[in-house]
């Protein structure tokens, strides 16, 4: 008998689970099935809140499949996140359509952007999350739940 009997997923719990993330058409985006399961603490920011919410109340050994709307996953696609940059700003890299490139954000961090189009003078870059605007299916199998240890 493990001590996780009777525990349910909630704030302050450490959860180990297998998950598979799929697009509307069933295309698999991410999965832990072929590797080690994921462990996270509820509320630690590793999972968007929309992915944590449906897990609440589940216990070890349970499985579920949840549809997560864009608002609760990676947000809606925002046209303001598409920027047009000068072609000459890309002196080192040759931008190609569909390519993911890293850009410096105002805070000095890195921001990935997808090249939407390229011509002689302009490069159009989409800074939306690649899964923005998508409804996702989140399939989970809960393996273990234990109270999170605080360091």
PDB file of C-alpha atoms in Angstrom, residues 2-17 40-42 52-63 66 142-148:
ATOM      1  CA  UNK A   2       1.540   3.302  -1.029  1.00  0.00           C
ATOM      2  CA  UNK A   3       0.820   6.425   0.948  1.00  0.00           C
ATOM      3  CA  UNK A   4      -0.627   8.082  -2.146  1.00  0.00           C
ATOM      4  CA  UNK A   5      -3.838   6.042  -1.764  1.00  0.00           C
ATOM      5  CA  UNK A   6      -6.742   8.400  -1.435  1.00  0.00           C
ATOM      6  CA  UNK A   7      -4.775  11.511  -2.420  1.00  0.00           C
ATOM      7  CA  UNK A   8      -6.289  13.611  -5.159  1.00  0.00           C
ATOM      8  CA  UNK A   9      -4.655  16.158  -7.446  1.00  0.00           C
ATOM      9  CA  UNK A  10      -4.932  19.637  -5.955  1.00  0.00           C
ATOM     10  CA  UNK A  11      -2.821  22.686  -5.049  1.00  0.00           C
ATOM     11  CA  UNK A  12       0.349  21.731  -3.227  1.00  0.00           C
ATOM     12  CA  UNK A  13       0.547  18.230  -4.705  1.00  0.00           C
ATOM     13  CA  UNK A  14       3.385  16.788  -6.729  1.00  0.00           C
ATOM     14  CA  UNK A  15       1.998  14.792  -9.629  1.00  0.00           C
ATOM     15  CA  UNK A  16       3.715  12.228 -11.842  1.00  0.00           C
ATOM     16  CA  UNK A  17       1.833  11.374 -15.006  1.00  0.00           C
ATOM     17  CA  UNK A  40       5.280  18.718 -11.740  1.00  0.00           C
ATOM     18  CA  UNK A  41       3.868  20.554  -8.773  1.00  0.00           C
ATOM     19  CA  UNK A  42       0.319  21.863  -9.158  1.00  0.00           C
ATOM     20  CA  UNK A  52      -4.072  21.721 -14.506  1.00  0.00           C
ATOM     21  CA  UNK A  53      -7.750  22.529 -13.957  1.00  0.00           C
ATOM     22  CA  UNK A  54      -9.240  19.320 -15.428  1.00  0.00           C
ATOM     23  CA  UNK A  55      -6.722  17.185 -13.502  1.00  0.00           C
ATOM     24  CA  UNK A  56      -7.936  18.402 -10.109  1.00  0.00           C
ATOM     25  CA  UNK A  57      -9.669  15.686  -8.171  1.00  0.00           C
ATOM     26  CA  UNK A  58      -8.074  12.818 -10.105  1.00  0.00           C
ATOM     27  CA  UNK A  59      -6.246  10.110  -8.174  1.00  0.00           C
ATOM     28  CA  UNK A  60      -3.334   7.759  -8.950  1.00  0.00           C
ATOM     29  CA  UNK A  61      -4.227   5.111 -11.505  1.00  0.00           C
ATOM     30  CA  UNK A  62      -6.897   7.236 -13.190  1.00  0.00           C
ATOM     31  CA  UNK A  63      -6.790   8.223 -16.851  1.00  0.00           C
ATOM     32  CA  UNK A  66      -9.690  16.533 -21.891  1.00  0.00           C
ATOM     33  CA  UNK A 142      -1.926   9.661 -13.392  1.00  0.00           C
ATOM     34  CA  UNK A 143       0.878   7.525 -11.948  1.00  0.00           C
ATOM     35  CA  UNK A 144       1.614   9.036  -8.559  1.00  0.00           C
ATOM     36  CA  UNK A 145       0.425  11.874  -6.320  1.00  0.00           C
ATOM     37  CA  UNK A 146       2.233  13.012  -3.206  1.00  0.00           C
ATOM     38  CA  UNK A 147       2.329  16.149  -1.088  1.00  0.00           C
ATOM     39  CA  UNK A 148       4.917  18.507  -2.561  1.00  0.00           C
TER      40      UNK A 148
END
